[in-house]
Amino acid sequence: MPLQYRILPQPSQLDDRKRPLTVAAVAFVVLVCLSLTAEFVWNRWYARHDQLRDTQTATSNMARALAQHAENTVRVADTVLLGVVERLETDGTGAASLARLRKLLRAADLPQLFGVFVFDADGRQLLNSQVSGVSKVNAAVRDYFRYHREHPGGHPYIGQPVRSLSTGEWIITVTRRVEHPHGSFAGVAVAAIDLQHFKQFYDSFDIGQEGTIFLALDDGALLVRRAQDETTNRRNIADGPVFRHYRANGPVGTAMLTARADNIERLYSYRRVEGYPMLVAVALSKQELLANWRADTGYNGGALVLVMAALALLGRRLVRQLRIREKLTVQLREAKQALEARNESLVALALHDGLTGLPNRRQFDAVLSAEFNRAIRGGTSLALVMIDVDYFKPYNDIYGHPGGDDCLRRIGGAISGARQRAGDLAARYGGEELAVLLPRTDLAGAMAVAEKMRQAVHDLHIPHAGNPAGIVTISAGVAAFAPTRGGRAPQDLLATADAALYAAKSGGRDRVRCNGELRDA
């Protein structure tokens, strides 16, 4: 029997058979690990973004509360001073008059006031609300005394922190000039605010170990700062990062800034105090506000490493299921694409503008067509107001697009609030242009509504350095008629209102015009 030979597969051939399966297993594990890593990185970045955004909202709200507190405190002191000055200028500075005034002040007993004092034209003390009689202290050396002596007028003056001449306590002074009947300088009325009133309020906020709160004058003179000693309170921070940002970006802002004093990066929110030359700011340390995020990232990162290690160990056992998983992956991908396409369709069909919250152009066109047909059937008048923000491009150039977006939101709210009826439709027509549809409204009624909206925006007093008026204003064009079947179309109403708007802007802006009739602001 002849010998028979059977050729056995070489090791390299066996490796070639196994290699596709091995490569598939390795590729799958690597892909899953990369996907988990990418998802981890994205989720942690988004969580960080959310943390900073939520903290920005919190600090902005804190700054608003701090500014309101400062305004209320100073306004109370200023109101007391107005009453004191009026009594002194009316009743004089006789002993009986001063006694009545002291009695009235002591009866008021306002906790935020350290005391109320009156000094004559030579700086001698005439009245001290804290005690009976007067002190020998002389206020002629004080900045506020020299200021009022040299500046006639009834404006209040807020001074830098000083020690009380009578007790030595640190105070903030709010002062007003007292005048003789003929207008000459008669002295100064002083309302002293105890710094502890601010510090106690600031201590009620949780700003961490490295956070800070401060109140300063517009010229950078620091009035009070949380957890700072007296020497620090007398510093001037006009050249600091907060004031530089304030001067560049306006009275309200939030920014991540690094303090020069301690080189700590903080999230600052600041706000100018309404009606008084003061700025309040609150800041949270970036290191502290992201501490929990970093801890979560470390914990989740460790868990991710363990998961990827487990996946690497189970890689070989997943080889047999690769094809099944590939089919499932294809199906999931197709389902995800279909869902994304559906979501895109839903977004495309959304009827509201994401910036202002008003109905968008799509909804406006649909409502205009429906109301036009309804007006034909009912024989009623249909009015349209086209509105454009004056000098909006310069506004964006000066205050930036975030400022422009905020301006449009506020204008949209004012216009929406000025509508007369629930059936009226205010919509963002495009860019800085808005449209207001007024069913069952004649020309006179539409003009009244447009004027009310113009005044509502005017009353917002949004600063606008690029507008000759100094504030944000709008121009409006009005059109109204009773449509008939076979007559004018909705586009005619739009064209007429748009022409009136063009006439209003050509005529000087900040006004309402209709069919050639001009109504000035």
Short mmCIF file of C-alpha atoms in Angstrom, two decimals:
data_model
loop_
_atom_site.label_atom_id
_atom_site.label_comp_id
_atom_site.label_asym_id
_atom_site.label_seq_id
_atom_site.Cartn_x
_atom_site.Cartn_y
_atom_site.Cartn_z
CA MET A 1 0.00 0.00 0.00
CA PRO A 2 1.56 3.30 -1.07
CA LEU A 3 2.26 5.84 1.53
CA GLN A 4 -0.22 8.76 1.65
CA TYR A 5 0.76 12.18 2.77
CA ARG A 6 -1.57 14.79 4.26
CA ILE A 7 -0.32 18.33 4.25
CA LEU A 8 -1.04 19.95 7.62
CA PRO A 9 -1.77 23.66 7.72
CA GLN A 10 1.20 25.73 8.66
CA PRO A 11 1.07 27.89 11.80
CA SER A 12 1.01 31.00 9.67
CA GLN A 13 -2.08 29.71 7.83
CA LEU A 14 -3.82 29.02 11.15
CA ASP A 15 -2.96 32.52 12.29
CA ASP A 16 -4.43 33.91 9.08
CA ARG A 17 -7.72 32.10 9.83
CA LYS A 18 -7.85 33.41 13.37
CA ARG A 19 -6.60 36.89 12.59
CA PRO A 20 -9.88 38.34 11.24
CA LEU A 21 -11.72 37.22 14.35
CA THR A 22 -8.96 38.50 16.63
CA VAL A 23 -8.77 41.80 14.79
CA ALA A 24 -12.55 42.14 15.02
CA ALA A 25 -12.48 41.49 18.77
CA VAL A 26 -9.63 43.92 19.38
CA ALA A 27 -11.23 46.55 17.14
CA PHE A 28 -14.53 46.16 18.95
CA VAL A 29 -12.96 46.55 22.40
CA VAL A 30 -10.90 49.53 21.25
CA LEU A 31 -13.94 51.14 19.66
CA VAL A 32 -16.03 50.67 22.80
CA CYS A 33 -13.23 52.06 24.97
CA LEU A 34 -12.80 55.06 22.70
CA SER A 35 -16.54 55.63 22.67
CA LEU A 36 -16.75 55.49 26.44
CA THR A 37 -13.79 57.83 26.70
CA ALA A 38 -15.31 60.30 24.25
CA GLU A 39 -18.67 60.15 26.02
CA PHE A 40 -16.92 60.62 29.36
CA VAL A 41 -14.98 63.62 28.09
CA TRP A 42 -18.10 65.16 26.55
CA ASN A 43 -20.25 64.57 29.62
CA ARG A 44 -17.62 65.98 31.96
CA TRP A 45 -17.12 69.02 29.74
CA TYR A 46 -20.87 69.58 29.58
CA ALA A 47 -21.17 69.11 33.34
CA ARG A 48 -18.43 71.69 33.81
CA HIS A 49 -20.23 74.05 31.45
CA ASP A 50 -23.47 73.57 33.39
CA GLN A 51 -21.69 74.13 36.69
CA LEU A 52 -20.21 77.42 35.50
CA ARG A 53 -23.49 78.50 33.93
CA ASP A 54 -25.50 77.76 37.08
CA THR A 55 -22.90 79.52 39.21
CA GLN A 56 -23.02 82.50 36.88
CA THR A 57 -26.77 82.69 37.35
CA ALA A 58 -26.38 82.37 41.12
CA THR A 59 -23.70 85.07 41.35
CA SER A 60 -25.74 87.36 39.10
CA ASN A 61 -28.74 86.94 41.40
CA MET A 62 -26.52 87.55 44.42
CA ALA A 63 -25.17 90.74 42.84
CA ARG A 64 -28.72 91.91 42.20
CA ALA A 65 -29.66 91.27 45.83
CA LEU A 66 -26.51 93.01 47.08
CA ALA A 67 -27.13 96.03 44.83
CA GLN A 68 -30.73 96.24 46.03
CA HIS A 69 -29.56 96.05 49.64
CA ALA A 70 -27.02 98.83 49.09
CA GLU A 71 -29.58 100.97 47.27
CA ASN A 72 -32.17 100.51 50.02
CA THR A 73 -29.63 101.25 52.76
CA VAL A 74 -28.33 104.44 51.13
CA ARG A 75 -31.81 105.53 50.07
CA VAL A 76 -33.09 105.25 53.64
CA ALA A 77 -30.16 107.34 54.85
CA ASP A 78 -30.67 109.86 52.05
CA THR A 79 -34.39 110.09 52.78
CA VAL A 80 -33.65 110.83 56.41
CA LEU A 81 -31.20 113.53 55.31
CA LEU A 82 -33.77 115.13 53.04
CA GLY A 83 -36.12 115.47 56.00
CA VAL A 84 -33.36 116.82 58.23
CA VAL A 85 -32.22 119.40 55.67
CA GLU A 86 -35.79 120.51 54.99
CA ARG A 87 -36.43 121.05 58.71
CA LEU A 88 -33.14 122.88 59.24
CA GLU A 89 -33.71 125.18 56.27
CA THR A 90 -37.31 125.80 57.32
CA ASP A 91 -37.16 125.92 61.13
CA GLY A 92 -33.56 127.07 61.51
CA THR A 93 -30.92 125.80 63.91
CA GLY A 94 -32.28 127.15 67.16
CA ALA A 95 -32.12 125.07 70.32
CA ALA A 96 -35.82 124.22 70.25
CA SER A 97 -35.70 123.22 66.59
CA LEU A 98 -32.64 121.02 67.12
CA ALA A 99 -34.22 119.41 70.18
CA ARG A 100 -37.36 118.49 68.22
CA LEU A 101 -35.23 117.15 65.39
CA ARG A 102 -33.10 115.03 67.76
CA LYS A 103 -36.23 113.62 69.38
CA LEU A 104 -37.66 112.72 65.98
CA LEU A 105 -34.44 111.02 64.86
CA ARG A 106 -34.08 109.00 68.04
CA ALA A 107 -37.70 107.88 67.71
CA ALA A 108 -37.00 106.60 64.17
CA ASP A 109 -34.18 104.32 65.46
CA LEU A 110 -33.16 102.85 62.09
CA PRO A 111 -30.79 99.90 62.65
CA GLN A 112 -28.63 100.59 59.60
CA LEU A 113 -27.87 104.16 60.71
CA PHE A 114 -24.96 104.68 63.07
CA GLY A 115 -26.22 108.20 63.65
CA VAL A 116 -27.30 111.51 62.12
CA PHE A 117 -25.18 114.63 62.64
CA VAL A 118 -25.45 118.28 61.68
CA PHE A 119 -22.47 120.65 61.37
CA ASP A 120 -22.58 124.39 60.84
CA ALA A 121 -20.68 126.35 58.22
CA ASP A 122 -17.52 126.28 60.36
CA GLY A 123 -17.65 122.52 60.92
CA ARG A 124 -18.90 122.72 64.49
CA GLN A 125 -21.34 120.02 65.53
CA LEU A 126 -24.90 121.24 66.07
CA LEU A 127 -26.73 117.94 66.39
CA ASN A 128 -25.87 114.36 67.31
CA SER A 129 -28.79 111.92 67.15
CA GLN A 130 -26.97 109.46 69.42
CA VAL A 131 -26.71 111.59 72.53
CA SER A 132 -28.06 114.83 73.92
CA GLY A 133 -25.87 117.87 73.60
CA VAL A 134 -23.11 118.33 71.05
CA SER A 135 -19.50 117.27 70.75
CA LYS A 136 -16.45 119.46 70.27
CA VAL A 137 -15.46 117.53 67.16
CA ASN A 138 -15.08 119.58 63.99
CA ALA A 139 -15.99 118.23 60.56
CA ALA A 140 -14.20 120.90 58.54
CA VAL A 141 -11.37 118.42 57.86
CA ARG A 142 -13.67 115.90 56.23
CA ASP A 143 -13.77 115.49 52.44
CA TYR A 144 -17.54 115.68 52.41
CA PHE A 145 -17.48 119.01 54.26
CA ARG A 146 -15.10 120.55 51.76
CA TYR A 147 -17.11 119.08 48.88
CA HIS A 148 -20.43 120.60 49.98
CA ARG A 149 -18.80 123.90 50.85
CA GLU A 150 -17.48 124.16 47.30
CA HIS A 151 -20.44 122.61 45.42
CA PRO A 152 -23.84 124.26 45.73
CA GLY A 153 -26.86 122.09 45.10
CA GLY A 154 -28.97 119.44 46.76
CA HIS A 155 -27.23 116.28 45.57
CA PRO A 156 -26.14 113.64 48.10
CA TYR A 157 -22.46 112.81 48.49
CA ILE A 158 -21.24 109.36 49.47
CA GLY A 159 -17.84 109.43 51.13
CA GLN A 160 -15.14 106.85 51.68
CA PRO A 161 -15.04 104.83 54.92
CA VAL A 162 -13.89 106.94 57.85
CA ARG A 163 -13.69 106.65 61.59
CA SER A 164 -16.47 108.45 63.44
CA LEU A 165 -15.23 111.70 64.93
CA SER A 166 -17.21 110.96 68.09
CA THR A 167 -16.79 107.20 68.66
CA GLY A 168 -13.98 106.04 66.38
CA GLU A 169 -16.18 103.39 64.69
CA TRP A 170 -15.77 102.76 60.95
CA ILE A 171 -18.68 104.29 59.04
CA ILE A 172 -19.80 105.29 55.55
CA THR A 173 -21.16 108.82 55.32
CA VAL A 174 -24.08 110.00 53.18
CA THR A 175 -24.20 113.80 53.30
CA ARG A 176 -26.23 116.73 52.01
CA ARG A 177 -25.57 120.46 51.96
CA VAL A 178 -27.58 122.79 54.21
CA GLU A 179 -28.16 126.29 52.82
CA HIS A 180 -29.25 129.66 54.12
CA PRO A 181 -32.43 131.13 52.61
CA HIS A 182 -30.33 133.13 50.15
CA GLY A 183 -28.47 129.97 49.03
CA SER A 184 -25.15 130.34 50.82
CA PHE A 185 -23.47 127.46 52.62
CA ALA A 186 -24.93 126.86 56.08
CA GLY A 187 -23.41 123.50 56.95
CA VAL A 188 -23.69 119.77 56.32
CA ALA A 189 -26.15 117.08 57.40
CA VAL A 190 -24.52 113.66 57.78
CA ALA A 191 -26.11 110.22 57.93
CA ALA A 192 -23.54 107.68 59.08
CA ILE A 193 -24.04 104.05 58.06
CA ASP A 194 -22.32 101.45 60.22
CA LEU A 195 -20.04 99.19 58.16
CA GLN A 196 -21.21 96.27 60.29
CA HIS A 197 -24.64 96.60 58.67
CA PHE A 198 -23.10 95.65 55.33
CA LYS A 199 -20.73 93.06 56.75
CA GLN A 200 -23.51 91.23 58.59
CA PHE A 201 -25.54 91.09 55.40
CA TYR A 202 -22.55 89.95 53.33
CA ASP A 203 -21.75 87.24 55.88
CA SER A 204 -25.17 85.68 55.21
CA PHE A 205 -24.01 84.60 51.73
CA ASP A 206 -22.12 81.35 51.18
CA ILE A 207 -19.19 82.33 48.97
CA GLY A 208 -16.68 79.71 50.11
CA GLN A 209 -13.25 80.25 51.60
CA GLU A 210 -11.82 82.22 48.68
CA GLY A 211 -14.94 84.13 47.59
CA THR A 212 -15.33 87.85 48.04
CA ILE A 213 -17.98 90.55 48.16
CA PHE A 214 -17.24 94.23 47.90
CA LEU A 215 -19.00 97.57 47.63
CA ALA A 216 -17.10 100.47 46.06
CA LEU A 217 -17.66 103.95 44.74
CA ASP A 218 -17.64 104.62 41.00
CA ASP A 219 -14.14 106.05 41.26
CA GLY A 220 -12.85 102.74 42.67
CA ALA A 221 -12.75 103.74 46.33
CA LEU A 222 -13.47 100.56 48.31
CA LEU A 223 -16.26 101.06 50.85
CA VAL A 224 -16.63 97.62 52.38
CA ARG A 225 -15.34 94.16 51.66
CA ARG A 226 -16.15 90.88 53.28
CA ALA A 227 -13.45 89.45 55.57
CA GLN A 228 -11.14 92.42 55.05
CA ASP A 229 -9.49 94.59 57.70
CA GLU A 230 -9.70 98.35 57.93
CA THR A 231 -6.56 98.94 55.88
CA THR A 232 -7.94 96.95 52.98
CA ASN A 233 -11.27 98.77 53.21
CA ARG A 234 -9.50 102.03 52.42
CA ARG A 235 -7.85 100.79 49.23
CA ASN A 236 -8.74 102.02 45.76
CA ILE A 237 -9.44 99.31 43.17
CA ALA A 238 -10.12 101.52 40.13
CA ASP A 239 -7.33 99.78 38.20
CA GLY A 240 -8.46 96.28 39.17
CA PRO A 241 -9.94 93.72 36.75
CA VAL A 242 -13.56 94.25 37.88
CA PHE A 243 -13.52 97.99 37.26
CA ARG A 244 -11.74 97.55 33.94
CA HIS A 245 -14.46 95.11 32.85
CA TYR A 246 -17.15 97.44 34.26
CA ARG A 247 -15.86 100.44 32.32
CA ALA A 248 -15.61 98.39 29.11
CA ASN A 249 -18.92 96.49 29.28
CA GLY A 250 -21.46 98.57 31.16
CA PRO A 251 -23.26 98.61 34.53
CA VAL A 252 -24.06 94.88 34.78
CA GLY A 253 -21.77 92.00 33.96
CA THR A 254 -20.31 88.60 34.78
CA ALA A 255 -16.81 87.46 33.91
CA MET A 256 -14.04 85.09 34.97
CA LEU A 257 -11.28 87.37 36.23
CA THR A 258 -8.01 86.98 38.12
CA ALA A 259 -7.47 89.27 41.09
CA ARG A 260 -4.09 90.97 41.18
CA ALA A 261 -3.89 90.96 44.99
CA ASP A 262 -3.94 87.17 45.49
CA ASN A 263 -3.74 85.89 41.88
CA ILE A 264 -6.91 83.83 42.42
CA GLU A 265 -9.21 83.30 39.44
CA ARG A 266 -12.83 83.99 40.36
CA LEU A 267 -16.21 84.22 38.67
CA TYR A 268 -17.28 87.83 39.28
CA SER A 269 -20.78 89.25 38.94
CA TYR A 270 -21.09 92.98 39.42
CA ARG A 271 -23.90 95.53 39.23
CA ARG A 272 -24.04 99.30 39.56
CA VAL A 273 -26.31 100.47 42.37
CA GLU A 274 -29.40 102.12 40.94
CA GLY A 275 -29.45 105.85 41.59
CA TYR A 276 -26.12 106.08 43.42
CA PRO A 277 -22.46 106.12 42.25
CA MET A 278 -21.61 102.73 43.71
CA LEU A 279 -20.70 99.31 42.35
CA VAL A 280 -21.29 96.00 44.14
CA ALA A 281 -19.62 92.73 43.16
CA VAL A 282 -19.63 89.12 44.34
CA ALA A 283 -17.10 86.52 43.30
CA LEU A 284 -16.66 82.78 43.79
CA SER A 285 -13.32 81.04 43.45
CA LYS A 286 -13.11 78.99 40.27
CA GLN A 287 -11.04 76.44 42.17
CA GLU A 288 -13.75 76.03 44.81
CA LEU A 289 -16.81 76.09 42.56
CA LEU A 290 -15.31 73.33 40.39
CA ALA A 291 -14.13 71.23 43.36
CA ASN A 292 -17.14 68.90 43.28
CA TRP A 293 -16.87 68.63 39.51
CA ARG A 294 -13.24 67.59 39.78
CA ALA A 295 -14.06 65.02 42.47
CA ASP A 296 -16.86 63.57 40.34
CA THR A 297 -14.58 63.54 37.32
CA GLY A 298 -11.90 61.63 39.24
CA TYR A 299 -14.42 59.13 40.59
CA ASN A 300 -16.10 58.60 37.22
CA GLY A 301 -12.70 58.44 35.49
CA GLY A 302 -11.59 55.65 37.84
CA ALA A 303 -14.82 53.80 37.19
CA LEU A 304 -14.27 54.22 33.45
CA VAL A 305 -10.78 52.70 33.71
CA LEU A 306 -12.20 49.68 35.54
CA VAL A 307 -14.91 49.26 32.94
CA MET A 308 -12.42 49.42 30.09
CA ALA A 309 -10.20 46.86 31.86
CA ALA A 310 -13.17 44.53 32.23
CA LEU A 311 -14.02 44.99 28.56
CA ALA A 312 -10.46 44.10 27.61
CA LEU A 313 -10.66 40.84 29.64
CA LEU A 314 -14.01 39.91 28.12
CA GLY A 315 -12.95 40.78 24.57
CA ARG A 316 -12.34 37.20 23.44
CA ARG A 317 -15.67 36.04 24.75
CA LEU A 318 -17.43 38.77 22.76
CA VAL A 319 -15.97 37.56 19.44
CA ARG A 320 -18.86 35.17 18.75
CA GLN A 321 -21.37 37.97 19.25
CA LEU A 322 -19.67 40.51 17.04
CA ARG A 323 -21.84 39.88 14.04
CA ILE A 324 -25.03 40.04 16.09
CA ARG A 325 -23.83 43.24 17.72
CA GLU A 326 -22.90 44.66 14.33
CA LYS A 327 -26.45 44.09 13.13
CA LEU A 328 -27.83 45.66 16.28
CA THR A 329 -25.45 48.56 15.87
CA VAL A 330 -26.65 49.12 12.31
CA GLN A 331 -30.26 49.02 13.45
CA LEU A 332 -29.59 51.38 16.33
CA ARG A 333 -27.71 53.73 14.03
CA GLU A 334 -30.59 53.76 11.57
CA ALA A 335 -33.07 54.34 14.39
CA LYS A 336 -30.93 57.16 15.75
CA GLN A 337 -30.67 58.74 12.29
CA ALA A 338 -34.42 58.45 11.85
CA LEU A 339 -34.99 59.97 15.29
CA GLU A 340 -32.56 62.81 14.54
CA ALA A 341 -34.28 63.44 11.23
CA ARG A 342 -37.63 63.49 13.04
CA ASN A 343 -36.27 65.85 15.65
CA GLU A 344 -34.93 68.12 12.94
CA SER A 345 -38.38 68.17 11.36
CA LEU A 346 -39.96 69.05 14.70
CA VAL A 347 -37.41 71.80 15.25
CA ALA A 348 -38.07 73.13 11.75
CA LEU A 349 -41.78 73.22 12.58
CA ALA A 350 -41.25 75.07 15.87
CA LEU A 351 -43.38 78.18 15.95
CA HIS A 352 -41.51 80.29 18.48
CA ASP A 353 -38.34 82.31 18.28
CA GLY A 354 -35.70 80.86 20.60
CA LEU A 355 -34.23 84.26 21.55
CA THR A 356 -37.25 86.42 22.39
CA GLY A 357 -39.80 83.70 23.12
CA LEU A 358 -42.20 85.43 20.69
CA PRO A 359 -43.90 83.61 17.80
CA ASN A 360 -41.57 83.37 14.83
CA ARG A 361 -42.02 84.31 11.17
CA ARG A 362 -43.55 80.95 10.32
CA GLN A 363 -46.33 81.31 12.88
CA PHE A 364 -46.83 84.97 11.97
CA ASP A 365 -47.38 84.12 8.29
CA ALA A 366 -49.88 81.41 9.20
CA VAL A 367 -51.82 83.66 11.61
CA LEU A 368 -51.77 86.57 9.14
CA SER A 369 -53.36 84.40 6.45
CA ALA A 370 -55.97 83.05 8.87
CA GLU A 371 -56.85 86.48 10.32
CA PHE A 372 -57.01 87.99 6.84
CA ASN A 373 -59.59 85.39 5.77
CA ARG A 374 -61.49 85.85 9.05
CA ALA A 375 -61.60 89.62 8.48
CA ILE A 376 -63.00 89.02 4.97
CA ARG A 377 -65.72 86.75 6.35
CA GLY A 378 -66.58 89.08 9.24
CA GLY A 379 -66.19 92.35 7.36
CA THR A 380 -63.85 93.70 10.06
CA SER A 381 -60.68 95.75 9.92
CA LEU A 382 -57.26 94.14 10.26
CA ALA A 383 -54.26 96.19 11.41
CA LEU A 384 -50.53 95.50 11.30
CA VAL A 385 -47.69 97.25 13.12
CA MET A 386 -44.17 96.74 11.76
CA ILE A 387 -41.46 97.63 14.31
CA ASP A 388 -37.73 98.09 13.84
CA VAL A 389 -35.11 98.78 16.52
CA ASP A 390 -33.34 102.06 15.79
CA TYR A 391 -29.55 101.92 15.25
CA PHE A 392 -29.41 98.25 16.20
CA LYS A 393 -26.21 97.50 14.27
CA PRO A 394 -24.29 100.19 16.20
CA TYR A 395 -25.80 98.73 19.38
CA ASN A 396 -24.31 95.31 18.55
CA ASP A 397 -20.98 96.94 17.66
CA ILE A 398 -20.87 98.79 21.00
CA TYR A 399 -22.32 96.24 23.45
CA GLY A 400 -21.62 92.99 21.60
CA HIS A 401 -24.00 90.37 20.32
CA PRO A 402 -24.85 89.03 23.81
CA GLY A 403 -25.89 92.56 24.72
CA GLY A 404 -27.88 92.81 21.49
CA ASP A 405 -29.64 89.53 22.25
CA ASP A 406 -30.53 90.74 25.74
CA CYS A 407 -31.78 94.03 24.24
CA LEU A 408 -34.07 92.15 21.81
CA ARG A 409 -35.40 89.98 24.64
CA ARG A 410 -36.30 93.03 26.70
CA ILE A 411 -37.86 94.82 23.74
CA GLY A 412 -39.87 91.69 22.87
CA GLY A 413 -41.14 91.53 26.45
CA ALA A 414 -42.11 95.21 26.43
CA ILE A 415 -43.94 94.95 23.10
CA SER A 416 -45.68 91.74 24.14
CA GLY A 417 -46.75 93.35 27.41
CA ALA A 418 -48.17 96.39 25.59
CA ARG A 419 -50.69 94.34 23.60
CA GLN A 420 -54.31 95.20 24.26
CA ARG A 421 -55.97 91.81 23.84
CA ALA A 422 -55.14 88.14 24.03
CA GLY A 423 -55.95 87.76 20.32
CA ASP A 424 -53.26 90.24 19.27
CA LEU A 425 -50.10 88.59 17.95
CA ALA A 426 -46.61 90.01 18.54
CA ALA A 427 -43.93 88.12 16.58
CA ARG A 428 -40.28 88.38 15.70
CA TYR A 429 -40.37 89.04 11.98
CA GLY A 430 -36.63 88.79 11.45
CA GLY A 431 -33.41 90.27 12.84
CA GLU A 432 -34.31 93.34 14.88
CA GLU A 433 -37.71 93.64 13.17
CA LEU A 434 -40.96 92.69 14.92
CA ALA A 435 -44.54 92.61 13.76
CA VAL A 436 -47.78 92.99 15.70
CA LEU A 437 -51.02 91.77 14.16
CA LEU A 438 -54.18 93.41 15.53
CA PRO A 439 -57.45 91.74 14.45
CA ARG A 440 -60.67 93.81 14.56
CA THR A 441 -58.67 97.02 14.93
CA ASP A 442 -58.98 100.18 12.86
CA LEU A 443 -56.19 102.60 12.01
CA ALA A 444 -56.74 104.86 15.01
CA GLY A 445 -56.70 101.93 17.43
CA ALA A 446 -53.59 100.49 15.82
CA MET A 447 -51.83 103.85 16.06
CA ALA A 448 -52.65 104.00 19.76
CA VAL A 449 -51.30 100.50 20.33
CA ALA A 450 -48.14 101.26 18.33
CA GLU A 451 -47.55 104.45 20.30
CA LYS A 452 -48.01 102.53 23.55
CA MET A 453 -45.41 99.99 22.40
CA ARG A 454 -43.00 102.75 21.36
CA GLN A 455 -43.39 104.35 24.79
CA ALA A 456 -42.99 100.99 26.56
CA VAL A 457 -39.62 100.44 24.87
CA HIS A 458 -38.66 104.05 25.56
CA ASP A 459 -39.50 103.55 29.26
CA LEU A 460 -37.04 100.63 29.46
CA HIS A 461 -34.25 103.23 29.31
CA ILE A 462 -31.80 100.76 27.83
CA PRO A 463 -28.55 102.71 27.38
CA HIS A 464 -27.47 103.10 23.73
CA ALA A 465 -24.41 105.26 23.09
CA GLY A 466 -24.89 104.88 19.33
CA ASN A 467 -28.39 106.42 19.37
CA PRO A 468 -28.67 110.23 19.48
CA ALA A 469 -31.44 109.73 22.04
CA GLY A 470 -28.96 108.00 24.36
CA ILE A 471 -31.30 105.03 24.87
CA VAL A 472 -32.75 102.24 22.74
CA THR A 473 -35.78 103.37 20.71
CA ILE A 474 -38.01 101.85 18.05
CA SER A 475 -39.75 103.07 14.92
CA ALA A 476 -43.13 101.72 13.85
CA GLY A 477 -45.16 101.68 10.68
CA VAL A 478 -48.92 101.07 10.88
CA ALA A 479 -51.37 99.86 8.26
CA ALA A 480 -55.03 98.90 8.59
CA PHE A 481 -57.92 98.19 6.27
CA ALA A 482 -60.97 95.95 5.98
CA PRO A 483 -60.09 93.31 3.36
CA THR A 484 -62.68 92.10 0.89
CA ARG A 485 -62.90 88.97 -1.21
CA GLY A 486 -61.03 89.50 -4.44
CA GLY A 487 -59.51 92.74 -3.13
CA ARG A 488 -56.17 93.41 -1.52
CA ALA A 489 -54.00 90.53 -0.30
CA PRO A 490 -52.08 90.04 2.97
CA GLN A 491 -48.94 91.14 1.16
CA ASP A 492 -50.55 94.53 0.59
CA LEU A 493 -51.01 94.96 4.35
CA LEU A 494 -47.36 94.04 4.87
CA ALA A 495 -46.16 96.34 2.12
CA THR A 496 -48.20 99.29 3.43
CA ALA A 497 -46.95 98.82 7.00
CA ASP A 498 -43.39 98.38 5.79
CA ALA A 499 -43.59 101.59 3.75
CA ALA A 500 -44.91 103.43 6.80
CA LEU A 501 -42.03 101.99 8.84
CA TYR A 502 -39.56 103.24 6.24
CA ALA A 503 -41.17 106.67 6.43
CA ALA A 504 -40.91 106.65 10.23
CA LYS A 505 -37.20 105.81 10.08
CA SER A 506 -36.58 108.34 7.33
CA GLY A 507 -38.43 110.96 9.39
CA GLY A 508 -36.06 110.76 12.33
CA ARG A 509 -36.82 107.41 14.07
CA ASP A 510 -38.38 106.92 17.53
CA ARG A 511 -41.82 107.58 16.12
CA VAL A 512 -44.96 106.01 14.64
CA ARG A 513 -46.22 106.69 11.13
CA CYS A 514 -49.15 105.44 9.09
CA ASN A 515 -50.34 106.19 5.57
CA GLY A 516 -48.44 109.44 5.49
CA GLU A 517 -49.60 110.61 8.94
CA LEU A 518 -46.70 111.32 11.31
CA ARG A 519 -46.88 111.07 15.06
CA ASP A 520 -43.73 112.34 16.74
CA ALA A 521 -42.27 110.84 19.90
#
